[in-house]
Short mmCIF file of C-alpha atoms in Angstrom, two decimals:
data_model
loop_
_atom_site.label_atom_id
_atom_site.label_comp_id
_atom_site.label_asym_id
_atom_site.label_seq_id
_atom_site.Cartn_x
_atom_site.Cartn_y
_atom_site.Cartn_z
CA MET A 1 40.39 119.90 109.37
CA LYS A 2 37.50 122.28 109.97
CA ILE A 3 38.00 125.62 111.61
CA LYS A 4 35.60 126.93 114.19
CA LEU A 5 33.79 130.17 114.68
CA LEU A 6 32.08 130.67 118.00
CA LEU A 7 28.53 131.93 117.81
CA ALA A 8 27.48 134.42 120.43
CA ILE A 9 24.45 136.69 120.50
CA THR A 10 24.98 139.07 123.36
CA PHE A 11 23.06 141.90 124.94
CA PHE A 12 22.69 143.25 128.43
CA ILE A 13 20.02 145.05 130.39
CA SER A 14 21.01 147.01 133.47
CA LEU A 15 18.62 148.87 135.70
CA ASN A 16 19.76 150.60 138.87
CA LEU A 17 17.27 152.90 140.56
CA LYS A 18 17.49 155.38 143.34
CA ALA A 19 14.21 156.92 144.41
CA GLN A 20 13.81 160.32 146.04
CA GLU A 21 10.03 160.47 146.01
CA PHE A 22 6.90 159.00 144.44
CA LYS A 23 7.39 155.54 145.88
CA SER A 24 4.70 153.91 143.74
CA PRO A 25 6.35 154.69 140.37
CA VAL A 26 9.65 153.48 141.82
CA ASP A 27 8.03 150.21 142.79
CA TYR A 28 6.70 149.97 139.25
CA LEU A 29 10.15 150.46 137.74
CA SER A 30 11.72 148.10 140.26
CA TYR A 31 9.23 145.37 139.41
CA ILE A 32 10.08 145.56 135.71
CA GLY A 33 13.76 145.94 136.54
CA LYS A 34 13.73 142.68 138.49
CA GLU A 35 12.41 140.82 135.45
CA GLN A 36 15.07 142.43 133.29
CA GLU A 37 17.73 141.41 135.78
CA ASN A 38 16.60 137.79 135.57
CA ILE A 39 17.01 137.94 131.79
CA SER A 40 20.47 139.43 132.18
CA LYS A 41 21.52 136.55 134.43
CA SER A 42 20.24 134.02 131.89
CA MET A 43 22.00 135.90 129.10
CA TRP A 44 25.25 135.77 131.02
CA LYS A 45 24.92 132.01 131.58
CA TYR A 46 24.48 131.59 127.83
CA THR A 47 27.46 133.80 126.99
CA SER A 48 29.62 132.03 129.55
CA ALA A 49 28.61 128.64 128.15
CA VAL A 50 29.58 129.72 124.63
CA ALA A 51 32.96 130.89 125.88
CA HIS A 52 33.85 128.08 128.27
CA SER A 53 31.85 124.97 127.38
CA LYS A 54 32.75 122.35 124.78
CA SER A 55 29.27 120.85 124.97
CA ALA A 56 26.90 121.91 122.18
CA ARG A 57 24.02 120.47 124.21
CA ARG A 58 24.86 122.61 127.24
CA ILE A 59 25.14 125.73 125.09
CA ASP A 60 21.78 125.09 123.45
CA ASN A 61 20.16 124.30 126.81
CA THR A 62 21.31 127.64 128.22
CA ARG A 63 19.92 129.36 125.12
CA LYS A 64 16.56 127.69 125.70
CA LEU A 65 16.61 128.79 129.34
CA LEU A 66 17.32 132.33 128.15
CA VAL A 67 14.30 132.22 125.85
CA LYS A 68 12.19 130.88 128.71
CA SER A 69 13.29 133.72 131.00
CA ILE A 70 12.29 136.24 128.32
CA GLN A 71 8.91 134.57 127.93
CA THR A 72 8.36 134.61 131.70
CA ALA A 73 9.28 138.28 131.94
CA ASN A 74 7.04 139.09 128.98
CA LYS A 75 4.11 137.37 130.64
CA LYS A 76 4.57 139.27 133.90
CA VAL A 77 5.10 142.67 132.30
CA SER A 78 2.18 142.13 129.91
CA ALA A 79 -0.02 141.46 132.93
CA LEU A 80 0.47 145.09 133.98
CA LYS A 81 -2.44 146.11 131.77
CA ASP A 82 -2.71 149.66 133.09
CA GLY A 83 1.01 150.23 133.53
CA TYR A 84 1.38 152.83 136.21
CA GLN A 85 -1.83 154.81 136.67
CA SER A 86 -2.79 154.18 133.02
CA ASP A 87 0.67 155.25 131.86
CA VAL A 88 1.66 152.30 129.65
CA GLU A 89 4.35 153.78 127.38
CA TYR A 90 7.28 152.31 129.28
CA ARG A 91 5.50 148.98 129.73
CA ASN A 92 4.68 148.75 126.03
CA GLN A 93 8.26 149.53 125.03
CA VAL A 94 9.59 146.82 127.34
CA ILE A 95 7.12 144.31 125.88
CA GLU A 96 8.18 145.25 122.35
CA PHE A 97 11.80 144.74 123.34
CA LEU A 98 11.06 141.35 124.87
CA ASN A 99 9.10 140.23 121.80
CA ILE A 100 11.91 141.18 119.43
CA SER A 101 14.55 139.66 121.71
CA GLU A 102 12.70 136.36 121.86
CA LYS A 103 12.20 136.30 118.10
CA ASN A 104 15.84 137.03 117.36
CA ILE A 105 17.30 134.69 119.95
CA ASN A 106 14.86 131.92 119.10
CA GLU A 107 13.79 132.07 115.45
CA GLU A 108 16.74 134.05 114.05
CA TYR A 109 19.12 131.75 115.92
CA ASP A 110 17.97 128.83 113.77
CA LYS A 111 18.57 130.85 110.61
CA ILE A 112 22.05 131.79 111.79
CA ILE A 113 22.87 128.16 112.59
CA ASN A 114 21.76 127.15 109.09
CA MET A 115 23.93 129.89 107.60
CA GLN A 116 26.89 128.79 109.70
CA GLU A 117 26.64 125.29 108.24
CA VAL A 118 27.37 126.63 104.73
CA ALA A 119 29.48 129.65 105.72
CA GLU A 120 32.74 127.74 105.45
CA GLN A 121 32.15 127.17 101.73
CA SER A 122 33.31 130.66 100.76
CA TYR A 123 34.58 133.93 102.20
CA ASP A 124 31.49 135.78 100.95
CA LEU A 125 29.19 133.32 102.73
CA MET A 126 31.26 133.65 105.90
CA GLU A 127 31.03 137.43 105.76
CA ALA A 128 27.27 137.18 105.20
CA PHE A 129 26.96 134.86 108.19
CA ILE A 130 28.89 137.22 110.47
CA MET A 131 26.99 140.26 109.20
CA THR A 132 23.67 138.50 109.87
CA ARG A 133 24.80 137.49 113.34
CA ASP A 134 25.91 141.06 114.08
CA LEU A 135 22.66 142.42 112.66
CA VAL A 136 20.72 140.37 115.20
CA ASN A 137 22.77 141.97 117.96
CA LYS A 138 22.21 145.44 116.52
CA LYS A 139 18.46 144.89 116.32
CA ILE A 140 18.35 143.91 119.98
CA ASP A 141 20.61 146.82 120.93
CA ALA A 142 18.42 149.26 119.00
CA GLU A 143 15.30 148.04 120.79
CA TYR A 144 17.03 148.27 124.14
CA ASP A 145 17.99 151.87 123.37
CA LYS A 146 14.28 152.54 122.98
CA VAL A 147 13.60 150.86 126.33
CA SER A 148 16.32 152.94 127.96
CA LEU A 149 14.86 156.14 126.52
CA ALA A 150 11.35 155.16 127.66
CA GLN A 151 12.71 154.38 131.11
CA LYS A 152 14.39 157.79 131.36
CA THR A 153 11.27 159.52 130.10
CA PHE A 154 9.16 157.75 132.72
CA ALA A 155 11.67 158.57 135.46
CA ALA A 156 11.79 162.23 134.45
CA LYS A 157 8.00 162.41 134.36
CA TYR A 158 7.74 161.14 137.93
CA LYS A 159 10.88 162.85 139.21
CA ILE A 160 12.90 159.68 139.81
CA ASN A 161 16.70 159.74 139.76
CA LEU A 162 18.32 156.89 137.85
CA THR A 163 21.90 155.98 138.67
CA GLU A 164 24.27 155.31 135.79
CA ASP A 165 26.37 152.74 137.63
CA VAL A 166 27.26 149.64 135.62
CA SER A 167 26.79 146.40 137.53
CA GLU A 168 29.40 143.64 137.69
CA LEU A 169 27.27 141.60 135.33
CA GLY A 170 27.16 144.53 132.93
CA LYS A 171 30.94 144.78 133.00
CA LYS A 172 31.26 141.07 132.26
CA MET A 173 28.91 141.32 129.29
CA LYS A 174 30.81 144.31 127.93
CA ILE A 175 34.11 142.44 128.16
CA SER A 176 32.58 139.39 126.50
CA GLY A 177 31.41 141.46 123.54
CA GLU A 178 34.87 142.95 123.11
CA VAL A 179 36.51 139.51 123.24
CA PHE A 180 34.20 137.99 120.63
CA ASP A 181 34.60 141.02 118.34
CA TYR A 182 38.40 140.83 118.57
CA HIS A 183 38.34 137.11 117.82
CA THR A 184 36.02 137.59 114.84
CA GLN A 185 38.24 140.31 113.38
CA LEU A 186 41.24 137.97 113.31
CA TYR A 187 39.17 134.99 112.26
CA LEU A 188 38.08 136.72 109.05
CA ILE A 189 41.69 137.53 108.16
CA PHE A 190 42.65 133.91 108.77
CA PHE A 191 39.61 132.45 107.04
CA LYS A 192 40.16 134.33 103.78
CA THR A 193 43.45 132.51 103.27
CA ASN A 194 42.17 129.25 104.72
CA ILE A 195 39.26 128.99 102.28
CA THR A 196 41.53 129.95 99.36
CA ASP A 197 43.89 127.18 100.41
CA LEU A 198 40.93 124.80 100.27
CA TYR A 199 40.24 125.87 96.69
CA LEU A 200 43.93 125.34 95.90
CA SER A 201 43.81 121.83 97.37
CA GLN A 202 40.74 121.01 95.28
CA ALA A 203 42.49 122.28 92.14
CA ILE A 204 45.52 120.09 92.92
CA GLU A 205 43.27 117.08 93.42
CA LYS A 206 41.67 117.72 90.02
CA LYS A 207 45.10 118.33 88.44
CA ASP A 208 43.79 121.64 87.08
CA LEU A 209 46.96 123.61 86.32
CA GLY A 210 45.12 126.84 85.55
CA ALA A 211 43.14 126.74 88.80
CA ILE A 212 46.28 125.86 90.77
CA GLN A 213 48.11 128.91 89.46
CA GLN A 214 45.05 131.15 89.90
CA ASN A 215 44.43 130.12 93.51
CA SER A 216 48.13 130.28 94.33
CA SER A 217 48.24 133.89 93.16
CA ALA A 218 45.10 134.70 95.16
CA LEU A 219 46.56 132.99 98.23
CA ILE A 220 49.71 135.11 98.06
CA GLN A 221 47.61 138.26 97.63
CA TYR A 222 45.28 137.51 100.55
CA ALA A 223 48.17 136.48 102.80
CA GLU A 224 50.01 139.72 102.08
CA GLU A 225 46.84 141.77 102.61
CA GLY A 226 46.22 139.98 105.90
CA LEU A 227 49.78 140.50 107.10
CA GLU A 228 49.40 144.21 106.40
CA LYS A 229 46.13 144.34 108.38
CA LEU A 230 47.77 142.59 111.33
CA LYS A 231 50.23 145.47 111.70
CA ALA A 232 47.36 147.73 112.80
CA ILE A 233 45.84 145.28 115.31
CA LYS A 234 47.04 145.80 118.85
CA PRO A 235 47.21 143.09 121.52
CA TYR A 236 44.04 142.59 123.54
CA ASN A 237 44.84 143.60 127.11
CA GLY A 238 48.47 142.72 126.50
CA ASP A 239 47.61 139.37 124.90
CA ASN A 240 49.09 139.15 121.41
CA THR A 241 48.57 135.41 120.90
CA MET A 242 45.78 135.76 118.32
CA VAL A 243 47.80 138.17 116.20
CA LEU A 244 50.90 135.98 116.39
CA ILE A 245 49.13 132.73 115.48
CA THR A 246 47.30 134.45 112.62
CA LYS A 247 50.60 135.85 111.33
CA LYS A 248 52.13 132.39 111.54
CA ALA A 249 49.23 130.97 109.54
CA LEU A 250 49.46 133.68 106.87
CA ASP A 251 53.22 133.17 106.59
CA TYR A 252 52.60 129.48 106.03
CA TYR A 253 49.93 130.03 103.37
CA LYS A 254 52.17 132.50 101.53
CA LYS A 255 55.07 130.04 101.63
CA GLU A 256 52.82 127.23 100.42
CA ALA A 257 51.73 129.25 97.40
CA GLN A 258 55.24 130.44 96.60
CA GLN A 259 57.19 127.23 97.21
CA PHE A 260 54.90 124.19 97.29
CA SER A 261 52.54 125.11 94.44
CA PRO A 262 55.29 125.51 91.78
CA LYS A 263 56.62 122.05 92.68
CA VAL A 264 53.12 120.65 92.26
CA VAL A 265 52.82 122.29 88.84
CA ASP A 266 56.23 120.91 87.78
CA PHE A 267 55.24 117.41 88.89
CA LEU A 268 51.88 117.48 87.13
CA MET A 269 53.45 118.80 83.92
CA PHE A 270 56.09 116.06 83.96
CA ASN A 271 53.37 113.52 84.70
CA GLU A 272 51.42 114.74 81.66
CA LYS A 273 54.56 114.47 79.55
CA PHE A 274 55.15 110.93 80.81
CA ASP A 275 51.54 109.90 80.10
CA SER A 276 51.82 111.33 76.60
CA ALA A 277 55.03 109.38 75.94
CA ARG A 278 53.50 106.18 77.34
CA LYS A 279 50.35 106.49 75.24
CA SER A 280 52.42 107.22 72.14
CA LEU A 281 54.58 104.15 72.69
CA GLU A 282 51.63 101.90 73.51
CA SER A 283 49.84 103.00 70.34
CA LYS A 284 52.63 101.50 68.22
CA SER A 285 53.43 97.88 67.55
CA ASP A 286 56.77 96.48 68.71
CA LYS A 287 58.24 96.64 65.22
CA ASP A 288 57.28 100.32 64.83
CA ARG A 289 58.89 101.45 68.09
CA THR A 290 62.30 103.02 67.60
CA LYS A 291 65.25 102.38 69.88
CA GLU A 292 65.35 106.07 70.75
CA GLU A 293 61.66 106.06 71.78
CA ILE A 294 62.15 103.01 73.99
CA GLU A 295 65.25 104.42 75.69
CA ASN A 296 63.55 107.76 76.21
CA TYR A 297 60.51 106.09 77.75
CA ASN A 298 62.59 103.86 80.04
CA GLY A 299 64.48 106.92 81.23
CA MET A 300 61.19 108.67 81.97
CA VAL A 301 59.97 105.64 83.94
CA LYS A 302 62.97 105.92 86.26
CA GLN A 303 62.43 109.68 86.51
CA ILE A 304 58.69 109.45 87.20
CA ASN A 305 59.31 107.02 90.06
CA LYS A 306 61.72 109.52 91.63
CA GLU A 307 59.28 112.37 91.01
CA ILE A 308 56.40 110.46 92.61
CA ASP A 309 58.49 109.64 95.67
CA ASN A 310 59.62 113.25 96.03
CA TYR A 311 56.11 114.59 95.44
CA ASN A 312 54.65 112.32 98.11
CA LYS A 313 57.28 113.50 100.58
CA ILE A 314 56.70 117.22 100.02
CA SER A 315 52.91 116.74 99.96
CA ASN A 316 52.91 114.89 103.27
CA SER A 317 55.22 117.47 104.81
CA ASN A 318 53.00 120.31 103.59
CA LEU A 319 49.85 118.60 104.86
CA GLN A 320 51.34 118.01 108.31
CA GLU A 321 52.42 121.64 108.58
CA LYS A 322 48.98 122.81 107.44
CA ASN A 323 47.12 120.63 109.94
CA THR A 324 49.39 121.84 112.73
CA ILE A 325 48.78 125.48 111.78
CA ILE A 326 44.98 125.05 111.72
CA SER A 327 44.97 123.05 114.95
CA ASN A 328 47.11 125.66 116.70
CA TRP A 329 44.94 128.51 115.40
CA ASN A 330 41.79 126.83 116.74
CA ALA A 331 43.41 126.05 120.08
CA THR A 332 44.73 129.61 120.42
CA GLY A 333 41.29 131.00 119.59
CA ASP A 334 39.63 128.76 122.18
CA ASN A 335 42.19 129.69 124.82
CA PHE A 336 41.88 133.38 124.00
CA ILE A 337 38.10 133.39 124.43
CA SER A 338 38.01 131.19 127.52
CA GLY A 339 40.89 133.16 129.02
CA HIS A 340 39.36 136.62 128.58
CA VAL A 341 35.61 136.05 128.90
CA PRO A 342 34.93 136.21 132.66
CA GLN A 343 33.64 133.11 134.37
CA GLY A 344 30.91 132.77 136.95
#
């Protein structure tokens, strides 16, 4: 069962102006601010779709609408060739921001999606994917900081007072960023054990005793490290569901490595012993087989049948518990995000 990591690239532009004089420069700022507000609304629709929609098509459609709103704003701002009375510094900074935003949300998005497709193959790849995703956000944030500085410089130059009030949309975007960051933090703790469990399952399938023991030891280590990290993570706005479900998952993985894996090793070792005895007996003619060898082999046949039956039972039980844990973790993560990311 695959686990899910929600992809969200979030940023927000807020512009609230209060003019005291120089009406023309205020109109200039307001014009650009209106275009930025349109982008913010499109960005919020995209963020809300990521948090609340199960439709990949709807999410991608809202992303495309976001890109279109950036392109529209870029076209309108670029048309202000002379800026305000030949003062083009603020205009140019906004255009640079829009260009970088479009590139990152459009072109970089495809790269991130491609990385996400292979990220579940290893913890290092998953970390690289998340770091790349976060880097996109930081690039956009850094460019917006430049826009904000240029805006303040322009306002100071023309004696315009800018209010620092955060709009309702701005508050929603801030909350959304916090929710996704909190989810990602716990996801990485969970994923480190989940991917190690996958390696353990592959080793069991290959009957590789060395790899089974190696991955079991790693699974215990990562589970214990994760449980220690969870102690420092506080509930999000009183909601401790993500911490609790992650703890439950880590407890399971630790138990699997400590209790299930040794039983697997014992079964595989007995199976090897049985195969060796069978091959040895089959290599001899009837007249060369001793009574002791035959009795020993017949006893092992009865024992191997019991061992196979018992192994199938514990394997099925372990698999059911694992699938339940992963399913519950995914459901809890979905509910956490949809429950805390504002709607509308």
